């Protein structure tokens, strides 16, 4: 019995909501792990520091007062006696709780402690006092219509149907004194103590990393038998094209090109990752690789993560190939049916040499005559499904991945175990380093003067906010509020635009087009501009509340400027975490910045949703659990090379591999 319909209290509406979380079966429910744990244990407020998270219980001393700012935002405040002191508690958008919060009511408050003002900004208020012993509550990622506590109840109910599969060989569990899978799953959803929780986490993290490395090692082990396209590309022909480029290549670019040439001339499938800093010239390496593919008689596909970036690549390639007979087409979701059919016909008849677009390049109706090279930009990595689609098209195309998020080599070699890694460190000649400054909120007039100076010189400016609109944390700047402020300050001297993720695709493209054409001089945006947008005339980026970003993300944002000949600037506005942010003012080397990010924050910032690809783990953290990852790497190779694996002893592992890799 693995159907959600068979569970008590779960109807069609709930099933629809659970599907949004990729929960389709009871097995999915059981394997939907918490992303963190709330340990309910009373804090000692006297030993707490500024901005510490605290959990306090006590008695309400004054009737709550409610303040309404607008229809969306309200604030409730009251005095609270936690036993050793009286504090002021504030909570946003919980006006409905007022009837339950009378003088003398016993409650538990969870929130951030402001030591200077002896206040707590609460994230949660619960009726009743804390239990005498610590309670561990699992917290799950949810969607609108389902709370974490509701999800937990359903998961606990599903545990009675549990039928876990033990993928890890018994001898490895004995070697590391691990719990079994069933006990681990029970404990992760219903931990009885910190000790049992840690035991469960040890097993499940190891299992997650072991299975990941098993797939990586399997792919690597079998690559030597993966026969690809055999080409004969002459260096002389390649040099003629390189000499037509409007700039000279760097040493790192030349090294990458020579490596790609060697691999494309071999009879094995190329799977190579090129990681390089923002503006290091990865796209030119891709352009040269596509040319190699063209002169050897094959078609190329260039896949970008967004349509805006796809259009940019299309326009750049048209310019760079202008002296060649290469025929290029753009394939996007916005095309009219007739236009699309024309592009598809040309591809199928080999009237097109290179096609540029998003992941739709591998839709069912896209047929290639002779696809030889696939390039995916911004680490838009092929997952198993996309690799299968490529295989179904009957091609053993070479694959080149481009990533603008450089990560330390030790991590790259391990995580990208199924492919080879090249790094570009040097930047093209003539590129000026972006000057980065750190400013406090009180220096905003100085910042406005600098923005005004850039506008007067005919340049453009990005302004970045962390949020779209006003929220509970009214200290944070948001796009809408900044738009109003900049309209008042500079609206008479320039045009100001706004861009954020809630806008419709056509609205976003209209704004970006206006910015690219210098019809908008100041663009106020969220991090939606982070990926690949190239406006050489933009010479300044100002990032508000910059402490809320990881260093690698700040570096990506900074990469939106410094793309032309003029001196460019990045201004980080922050009153907090100033020491951490100083790294940005001392180096523009993305590799050094990623090392520092790993040291300070772990892998979360480097492997966020946008570019996590196959590396999205439920429980493991690449930095924190790197020793487990290395162990799993060795153990998985040991298993793959064992007689037991060949003899079919590890049937479940073999079945899982074949299913996930969709092997023939």
XYZ file of C-alpha atoms in Angstrom:
664
model
C 0.000 0.000 0.000
C 1.825 3.082 -1.275
C -1.039 5.356 -2.297
C -1.693 8.697 -0.539
C -5.447 8.158 -1.018
C -5.263 5.212 1.391
C -4.150 7.468 4.268
C -6.714 8.741 6.755
C -7.524 12.468 6.521
C -5.884 13.013 3.115
C -8.292 13.979 0.335
C -7.893 15.240 -3.263
C -7.181 18.862 -2.224
C -4.426 17.812 0.199
C -2.942 15.423 -2.352
C -2.738 18.322 -4.827
C -0.833 20.390 -2.235
C 1.478 17.477 -1.376
C 2.236 17.018 -5.090
C 3.628 20.564 -5.098
C 6.240 19.276 -2.636
C 6.987 16.326 -4.947
C 5.181 13.970 -2.563
C 3.158 11.530 -4.683
C 3.325 8.321 -2.641
C 3.625 7.153 0.973
C 7.259 6.320 0.190
C 7.824 9.956 -0.872
C 6.162 11.062 2.385
C 8.444 8.878 4.520
C 11.521 10.152 2.646
C 10.526 13.830 2.943
C 13.040 14.780 5.637
C 12.997 17.891 7.877
C 15.379 20.653 6.811
C 16.022 21.732 10.409
C 15.033 20.963 13.997
C 13.617 23.263 16.645
C 14.957 22.322 20.077
C 12.499 23.765 22.607
C 14.660 24.481 25.616
C 14.448 27.629 27.721
C 17.155 30.229 27.046
C 18.977 32.057 29.815
C 18.185 35.648 28.836
C 20.919 37.031 31.111
C 23.562 35.114 29.116
C 22.064 35.967 25.711
C 23.767 38.386 23.316
C 22.437 40.986 20.887
C 20.328 39.389 18.090
C 20.510 35.895 19.628
C 17.568 33.610 18.999
C 15.830 32.983 22.347
C 13.087 30.659 23.613
C 11.431 32.017 26.755
C 8.333 31.162 28.762
C 6.494 33.216 31.339
C 3.443 35.363 32.010
C 1.925 38.327 30.117
C 2.136 41.500 32.253
C 0.147 43.970 30.107
C -2.718 43.838 27.629
C -1.379 43.708 24.037
C -1.484 46.901 21.948
C -1.980 46.599 18.169
C -0.722 49.090 15.557
C -1.887 48.880 11.922
C 0.517 50.253 9.274
C -1.588 49.211 6.283
C -3.911 46.359 5.260
C -1.011 43.938 5.006
C 1.058 44.889 8.041
C 0.298 45.149 11.765
C 2.344 45.001 14.922
C 1.351 43.755 18.399
C 3.327 44.601 21.565
C 3.035 43.709 25.271
C 5.069 43.350 28.476
C 6.234 39.842 29.373
C 7.651 38.436 32.629
C 9.976 35.487 31.955
C 10.908 34.959 35.613
C 14.175 36.854 35.907
C 13.231 40.051 34.040
C 10.371 41.858 32.298
C 10.775 42.341 28.543
C 8.801 44.015 25.796
C 7.614 41.522 23.152
C 6.707 42.576 19.593
C 5.224 40.321 16.922
C 4.129 41.218 13.363
C 0.912 40.210 11.585
C -0.531 38.191 14.495
C -3.337 40.544 15.530
C -5.708 37.554 15.572
C -3.883 36.226 18.665
C -4.942 39.149 20.832
C -8.055 37.436 22.260
C -5.841 34.615 23.616
C -3.216 36.915 25.138
C -4.609 38.433 28.319
C -2.756 39.624 31.424
C -1.708 36.535 33.404
C -1.736 34.159 30.376
C 1.158 31.689 30.388
C 2.964 31.627 27.027
C 6.186 30.624 25.255
C 7.931 33.231 23.089
C 10.394 32.349 20.300
C 12.263 35.195 18.615
C 15.274 37.518 18.302
C 16.611 39.217 21.452
C 17.499 42.925 21.357
C 19.748 43.301 24.394
C 20.115 47.084 24.016
C 16.386 47.715 24.383
C 15.483 44.587 26.402
C 12.960 43.492 23.763
C 12.167 40.353 21.783
C 10.914 40.479 18.180
C 8.926 37.237 18.200
C 8.602 34.901 15.233
C 6.188 32.672 17.152
C 4.055 32.744 20.310
C 2.670 29.533 21.807
C 0.114 29.178 24.566
C 1.428 27.406 27.676
C 4.831 26.960 29.306
C 7.735 24.871 28.032
C 7.863 21.179 29.014
C 10.398 20.277 31.766
C 12.664 18.366 29.321
C 13.863 19.631 25.914
C 11.557 18.790 23.001
C 12.937 18.340 19.455
C 10.503 19.411 16.732
C 11.214 18.602 13.056
C 10.627 21.565 10.697
C 9.743 20.826 7.053
C 9.709 22.881 3.861
C 6.043 23.506 3.067
C 3.740 25.201 0.580
C 0.718 27.505 0.988
C -2.113 25.520 2.539
C 0.097 23.091 4.518
C 1.882 23.905 7.766
C 4.988 22.110 9.025
C 3.038 20.672 11.987
C 0.293 19.299 9.678
C 2.884 17.725 7.426
C 4.594 16.183 10.452
C 1.323 14.520 11.569
C 0.806 12.957 8.132
C 4.422 11.791 7.972
C 4.175 10.190 11.439
C 0.986 8.417 10.273
C 2.779 7.185 7.152
C 5.580 5.636 9.222
C 3.344 2.653 10.070
C 3.446 1.724 6.369
C 7.229 2.051 6.246
C 9.058 -0.378 3.974
C 12.601 0.916 3.811
C 15.243 -0.266 1.372
C 18.730 -0.853 2.766
C 21.022 0.405 0.016
C 24.211 0.575 2.084
C 26.020 -2.789 2.250
C 25.927 -4.299 5.752
C 29.711 -4.377 6.092
C 29.851 -0.556 5.683
C 27.188 -0.069 8.379
C 29.313 -2.252 10.670
C 32.501 -0.396 9.712
C 31.044 2.984 10.759
C 28.681 1.704 13.510
C 25.649 3.129 11.720
C 22.002 2.598 12.627
C 19.855 0.697 10.143
C 17.701 2.602 7.618
C 14.337 1.950 9.298
C 15.480 3.178 12.732
C 17.085 6.236 11.135
C 13.891 7.218 9.294
C 11.780 6.785 12.442
C 14.188 8.906 14.498
C 14.579 11.697 11.916
C 10.820 12.332 11.936
C 10.263 11.717 15.658
C 13.564 12.308 17.508
C 13.516 11.291 21.180
C 16.859 12.884 22.076
C 19.811 14.741 20.584
C 21.837 11.499 20.626
C 19.250 9.498 18.641
C 18.791 12.411 16.223
C 22.544 12.549 15.533
C 22.636 8.785 14.945
C 19.797 9.093 12.425
C 21.470 12.041 10.687
C 24.779 10.153 10.456
C 23.129 7.261 8.615
C 20.930 9.323 6.298
C 23.673 11.812 5.367
C 26.072 8.979 4.629
C 23.422 7.196 2.548
C 22.671 10.380 0.576
C 26.339 11.074 -0.176
C 27.156 7.394 -0.785
C 24.419 7.059 -3.431
C 25.436 10.375 -5.029
C 29.088 9.320 -5.272
C 28.052 5.855 -6.491
C 26.356 7.520 -9.483
C 29.333 9.838 -10.078
C 31.830 6.945 -9.889
C 29.652 4.754 -12.101
C 29.538 7.458 -14.789
C 33.274 8.041 -14.539
C 34.086 4.316 -14.610
C 31.960 3.746 -17.710
C 33.070 6.803 -19.665
C 36.051 4.966 -21.174
C 33.579 2.681 -22.978
C 31.348 5.539 -24.105
C 32.258 5.938 -27.763
C 31.642 9.417 -29.133
C 32.069 11.294 -32.409
C 35.437 10.892 -34.077
C 36.623 14.161 -35.659
C 39.671 15.474 -37.468
C 39.961 19.190 -36.656
C 43.138 20.846 -37.917
C 44.826 23.379 -35.625
C 45.556 25.608 -38.630
C 41.837 25.922 -39.489
C 41.077 26.811 -35.886
C 43.847 29.416 -35.727
C 42.445 31.212 -38.785
C 39.137 31.704 -36.982
C 40.745 32.732 -33.664
C 42.767 35.393 -35.538
C 39.480 36.996 -36.715
C 38.263 37.585 -33.138
C 38.242 41.279 -32.112
C 40.494 40.607 -29.075
C 43.387 38.380 -28.065
C 42.770 35.322 -25.887
C 44.247 34.843 -22.416
C 46.584 31.975 -21.553
C 43.830 30.161 -19.612
C 41.402 30.477 -22.533
C 43.997 29.054 -24.943
C 44.707 26.145 -22.558
C 40.969 25.361 -22.345
C 40.607 25.487 -26.143
C 43.589 23.144 -26.665
C 42.136 20.660 -24.156
C 38.720 20.775 -25.878
C 40.378 20.307 -29.289
C 42.214 17.224 -28.019
C 39.003 15.752 -26.542
C 36.875 16.492 -29.601
C 39.480 14.822 -31.834
C 39.351 11.689 -29.658
C 36.643 9.058 -30.136
C 35.297 9.439 -26.584
C 32.389 11.628 -25.485
C 33.604 14.911 -23.975
C 32.006 15.962 -20.684
C 33.867 19.008 -19.433
C 33.048 21.765 -16.967
C 34.657 25.154 -17.517
C 34.447 27.200 -14.362
C 35.622 30.774 -14.471
C 35.125 34.055 -12.751
C 32.534 36.599 -13.820
C 33.866 38.233 -17.001
C 36.742 35.750 -17.434
C 35.756 34.930 -21.026
C 34.091 31.507 -20.793
C 31.678 32.426 -23.619
C 34.553 32.937 -26.081
C 35.836 29.436 -25.291
C 32.302 28.189 -26.061
C 32.274 30.153 -29.340
C 35.568 28.546 -30.420
C 34.311 25.076 -29.393
C 31.153 25.579 -31.496
C 33.366 26.582 -34.434
C 35.433 23.369 -34.039
C 32.185 21.396 -34.042
C 30.981 23.255 -37.168
C 34.124 22.655 -39.258
C 33.947 18.943 -38.367
C 30.453 18.842 -39.920
C 28.124 18.774 -36.904
C 25.382 20.952 -35.442
C 25.732 22.741 -32.087
C 23.195 23.666 -29.380
C 23.811 26.445 -26.846
C 21.446 26.263 -23.858
C 20.994 29.285 -21.566
C 19.025 29.434 -18.269
C 16.809 32.365 -19.350
C 15.398 33.740 -22.599
C 17.057 37.128 -21.962
C 20.456 35.426 -21.797
C 19.661 33.260 -24.834
C 18.908 36.414 -26.877
C 22.178 37.995 -25.669
C 24.179 34.940 -26.748
C 22.400 34.920 -30.121
C 23.273 38.575 -30.785
C 26.911 38.066 -29.691
C 27.394 34.966 -31.839
C 25.954 36.709 -34.908
C 28.699 39.363 -34.519
C 31.524 36.903 -33.797
C 30.672 34.597 -36.722
C 29.956 37.421 -39.208
C 32.934 36.467 -41.416
C 31.958 32.772 -41.535
C 29.154 30.931 -43.378
C 27.764 29.607 -40.046
C 23.955 29.765 -39.906
C 22.532 30.516 -36.430
C 18.935 30.310 -35.176
C 17.228 31.328 -31.937
C 14.551 29.040 -30.471
C 12.446 30.472 -27.627
C 9.084 29.775 -26.006
C 7.752 33.167 -27.146
C 8.011 32.379 -30.849
C 4.876 32.215 -32.956
C 4.017 28.648 -34.087
C 4.900 29.427 -37.708
C 8.324 30.866 -36.755
C 9.020 27.876 -34.520
C 8.133 25.396 -37.247
C 10.515 27.160 -39.631
C 13.393 26.866 -37.115
C 12.560 23.185 -36.436
C 12.472 22.409 -40.169
C 15.879 24.051 -40.695
C 17.369 22.089 -37.784
C 16.037 18.769 -39.053
C 17.309 19.494 -42.611
C 20.712 20.749 -41.414
C 20.068 24.224 -42.767
C 21.010 25.470 -39.270
C 24.498 24.995 -37.812
C 23.971 26.422 -34.312
C 20.750 26.833 -32.347
C 20.498 28.918 -29.182
C 17.702 28.740 -26.592
C 16.633 27.522 -23.154
C 15.938 23.915 -22.029
C 13.221 23.804 -24.736
C 16.068 22.930 -27.158
C 15.443 19.337 -26.077
C 11.662 19.272 -26.371
C 10.177 16.252 -28.126
C 9.466 18.136 -31.363
C 13.068 19.397 -31.731
C 14.867 17.042 -34.135
C 18.541 17.501 -35.033
C 20.120 16.207 -38.208
C 23.582 15.744 -36.676
C 23.988 17.198 -33.187
C 27.659 17.098 -32.190
C 28.070 19.558 -29.290
C 25.825 20.801 -26.493
C 26.903 23.785 -24.388
C 24.961 24.676 -21.252
C 25.587 28.087 -19.738
C 25.514 29.172 -16.092
C 25.901 25.546 -14.961
C 22.441 24.648 -16.244
C 23.560 21.046 -15.807
C 21.952 18.136 -17.554
C 20.035 16.049 -15.100
C 19.269 12.397 -15.757
C 16.029 13.246 -17.611
C 17.783 15.659 -19.993
C 20.643 13.222 -20.626
C 18.030 10.599 -21.487
C 16.282 12.988 -23.914
C 19.604 13.660 -25.593
C 20.249 9.919 -25.883
C 16.754 9.359 -27.306
C 17.632 11.735 -30.152
C 20.251 9.189 -31.211
C 23.321 11.334 -30.558
C 26.491 10.865 -28.541
C 27.148 14.606 -28.521
C 30.033 16.184 -26.624
C 28.893 18.275 -23.657
C 30.476 21.441 -22.315
C 29.199 23.071 -19.109
C 29.957 26.702 -18.242
C 29.818 27.870 -14.627
C 30.330 31.423 -13.378
C 30.373 30.241 -9.764
C 33.950 29.074 -9.259
C 34.374 26.633 -6.389
C 37.565 25.333 -4.743
C 39.223 22.675 -6.884
C 39.100 19.996 -4.152
C 35.320 20.292 -4.039
C 34.956 20.571 -7.825
C 36.905 17.382 -8.551
C 34.785 15.460 -6.021
C 31.377 16.914 -6.904
C 31.873 16.839 -10.658
C 33.323 13.340 -10.512
C 31.550 12.362 -13.738
C 33.341 14.994 -15.819
C 36.620 16.826 -16.278
C 37.138 20.312 -14.838
C 38.948 23.300 -16.379
C 39.344 26.646 -14.617
C 39.854 30.132 -16.085
C 41.573 32.463 -13.633
C 42.967 35.231 -15.848
C 40.711 38.001 -17.145
C 40.755 39.468 -20.679
C 43.213 42.325 -21.250
C 41.861 45.819 -20.818
C 39.209 44.852 -18.230
C 39.441 47.179 -15.242
C 38.911 45.765 -11.758
C 35.601 46.816 -10.205
C 36.276 49.095 -7.222
C 34.241 47.879 -4.237
C 33.368 50.128 -1.297
C 31.609 49.413 1.984
C 29.220 52.095 3.276
C 26.880 52.470 6.229
C 23.239 53.591 5.984
C 24.175 57.041 7.296
C 26.414 57.571 4.219
C 23.471 57.382 1.797
C 23.902 61.039 0.652
C 27.488 60.283 -0.409
C 26.215 57.228 -2.300
C 23.529 59.354 -4.032
C 26.204 61.834 -5.145
C 28.248 58.982 -6.659
C 25.180 57.630 -8.479
C 24.401 61.146 -9.776
C 27.984 61.485 -11.077
C 27.715 58.197 -13.058
C 24.364 59.269 -14.554
C 25.805 62.673 -15.598
C 28.636 60.842 -17.390
C 26.059 58.918 -19.426
C 26.380 55.657 -17.509
C 23.749 53.437 -15.859
C 23.299 52.038 -12.370
C 21.810 48.921 -10.729
C 20.237 49.235 -7.261
C 19.659 45.900 -5.480
C 17.184 45.187 -2.669
C 16.609 41.905 -0.837
C 12.805 42.047 -1.048
C 10.035 43.101 -3.412
C 7.676 44.745 -0.927
C 7.352 45.659 2.754
C 7.504 42.741 5.193
C 7.694 41.970 8.905
C 11.293 43.189 9.020
C 10.607 46.845 8.291
C 14.316 47.666 8.655
C 15.045 46.059 5.292
C 14.922 48.034 2.074
C 12.587 46.705 -0.623
C 12.254 47.383 -4.350
C 8.998 49.360 -4.059
C 10.246 51.555 -1.204
C 13.574 52.225 -2.961
C 11.778 53.131 -6.194
C 9.844 55.843 -4.300
C 13.010 57.160 -2.601
C 15.058 57.304 -5.808
C 12.188 58.940 -7.707
C 12.245 61.722 -5.099
C 16.047 62.019 -5.100
C 16.957 61.585 -8.791
C 13.680 61.281 -10.712
C 14.147 64.714 -12.305
C 17.535 63.892 -13.836
C 16.966 60.331 -15.097
C 14.483 57.533 -15.745
C 14.107 54.889 -13.053
C 12.856 51.343 -13.676
C 11.893 48.424 -11.454
C 12.465 44.674 -11.941
C 11.516 41.714 -9.730
C 10.472 38.057 -9.857
C 6.730 38.662 -9.453
C 6.522 40.541 -12.746
C 5.229 38.747 -15.846
C 7.911 37.543 -18.315
C 6.913 40.122 -20.955
C 7.060 42.934 -18.333
C 10.555 41.837 -17.273
C 11.768 41.719 -20.861
C 10.314 45.154 -21.585
C 12.146 46.658 -18.582
C 15.421 44.904 -19.464
C 15.140 46.013 -23.088
C 14.639 49.633 -21.943
C 17.673 49.350 -19.669
C 19.829 47.822 -22.417
C 18.821 50.709 -24.740
C 19.636 53.296 -22.027
C 15.994 54.416 -21.865
C 16.221 53.591 -18.139
C 19.285 54.892 -16.314
C 18.665 53.444 -12.830
C 17.299 49.901 -12.506
C 16.017 48.965 -9.051
C 15.860 45.202 -8.788
C 15.994 42.074 -6.675
C 18.646 39.436 -7.425
C 16.712 38.500 -10.572
C 19.466 40.408 -12.444
C 22.116 38.065 -11.042
C 22.258 35.660 -13.980
C 24.209 36.737 -17.014
C 22.612 40.090 -17.916
C 25.195 42.041 -19.913
C 24.876 45.833 -20.170
C 28.384 47.261 -20.788
C 27.170 50.825 -20.094
C 26.210 49.925 -16.482
C 29.118 51.083 -14.322
C 27.761 51.005 -10.782
C 25.842 48.566 -8.618
C 24.585 49.518 -5.153
C 23.501 46.625 -2.919
C 21.340 47.461 0.103
C 21.313 45.219 3.227
C 24.319 43.427 1.726
C 24.930 41.479 4.955
C 21.994 39.279 3.940
C 23.894 37.885 0.946
C 26.670 35.329 0.815
C 30.005 36.518 -0.567
C 29.676 34.387 -3.713
C 26.265 35.864 -4.469
C 27.592 39.392 -3.916
C 30.416 38.549 -6.313
C 27.871 37.367 -8.924
C 25.914 40.611 -8.511
C 29.110 42.675 -8.770
C 29.752 40.893 -12.078
C 26.857 42.806 -13.670
C 29.179 45.845 -13.899
C 32.724 46.190 -15.232
C 31.688 44.675 -18.564
C 32.741 47.699 -20.633
C 35.825 49.934 -20.885
C 34.814 52.465 -18.191
C 35.840 52.179 -14.534
C 33.056 50.489 -12.579
C 32.034 50.484 -8.919
C 30.220 48.248 -6.445
C 28.862 49.824 -3.252
C 27.804 47.527 -0.409
C 25.502 49.199 2.110
C 25.454 47.509 5.499
C 25.586 48.309 9.204
C 26.188 44.634 10.094
C 28.783 41.911 9.424
C 31.208 44.559 8.225
C 34.283 42.361 8.850
C 32.909 39.551 6.657
C 32.012 41.980 3.863
C 35.503 43.523 3.850
C 36.636 40.470 1.845
C 34.727 41.964 -1.106
C 36.783 45.163 -0.936
C 40.134 43.331 -0.929
C 39.722 40.881 -3.841
C 37.786 40.385 -7.077
C 39.022 36.785 -7.411
C 35.929 34.555 -7.397
C 37.963 31.485 -6.396
C 39.303 33.224 -3.268
C 35.819 34.501 -2.469
C 34.318 31.019 -2.805
C 36.989 29.641 -0.439
C 36.025 32.293 2.105
C 32.324 31.550 1.599
C 32.959 27.872 2.223
C 34.843 28.760 5.402
C 32.181 31.149 6.707
C 28.856 29.822 5.465
C 29.233 26.295 4.144
C 28.007 25.234 0.735
C 24.474 26.624 0.873
C 25.320 29.895 -0.817
C 27.313 28.220 -3.584
C 24.790 25.515 -4.386
C 21.513 27.341 -4.216
C 18.399 26.305 -6.094
C 19.363 28.005 -9.330
C 22.603 26.155 -9.852
C 22.464 23.110 -7.668
C 21.669 20.682 -10.499
C 22.329 17.101 -9.406
C 23.924 18.321 -6.152
C 20.759 19.130 -4.253
C 20.967 17.218 -0.971
C 18.149 16.923 1.571
C 20.303 16.652 4.698
C 23.989 16.772 3.775
C 26.008 19.986 3.526
C 29.020 19.892 1.220
C 31.366 21.799 3.514
C 30.190 20.609 6.905
C 29.986 16.981 5.756
C 32.914 16.998 3.337
C 34.746 14.290 5.298
C 31.673 12.036 4.928
C 31.589 12.850 1.192
C 35.230 11.811 0.733
C 34.578 8.612 2.694
C 31.473 7.913 0.573
C 33.514 8.517 -2.583
C 36.070 5.833 -1.618
C 33.436 3.397 -0.305
C 31.241 3.644 -3.403
C 34.208 2.945 -5.688
C 35.148 0.017 -3.451
C 31.628 -1.411 -3.880
C 31.567 -0.850 -7.673
C 34.898 -2.665 -8.063
C 33.934 -5.569 -5.795
C 33.180 -9.152 -6.884
C 29.964 -8.971 -4.860
C 28.684 -6.138 -7.066
C 29.584 -8.049 -10.233
C 27.955 -11.210 -8.861
C 24.690 -9.387 -8.163
C 24.901 -9.503 -4.342
C 24.034 -5.808 -4.103
C 20.869 -6.206 -6.154
C 19.088 -3.118 -4.710
C 22.071 -0.872 -5.498
C 22.318 -2.188 -9.040
C 18.567 -1.753 -9.570
C 18.686 1.812 -8.197
C 21.627 2.712 -10.460
C 20.019 1.301 -13.574
C 16.744 3.041 -12.815
C 18.278 6.455 -12.016
C 20.695 6.356 -14.959
C 18.024 4.904 -17.250
C 20.616 2.471 -18.553
C 20.017 0.081 -21.420
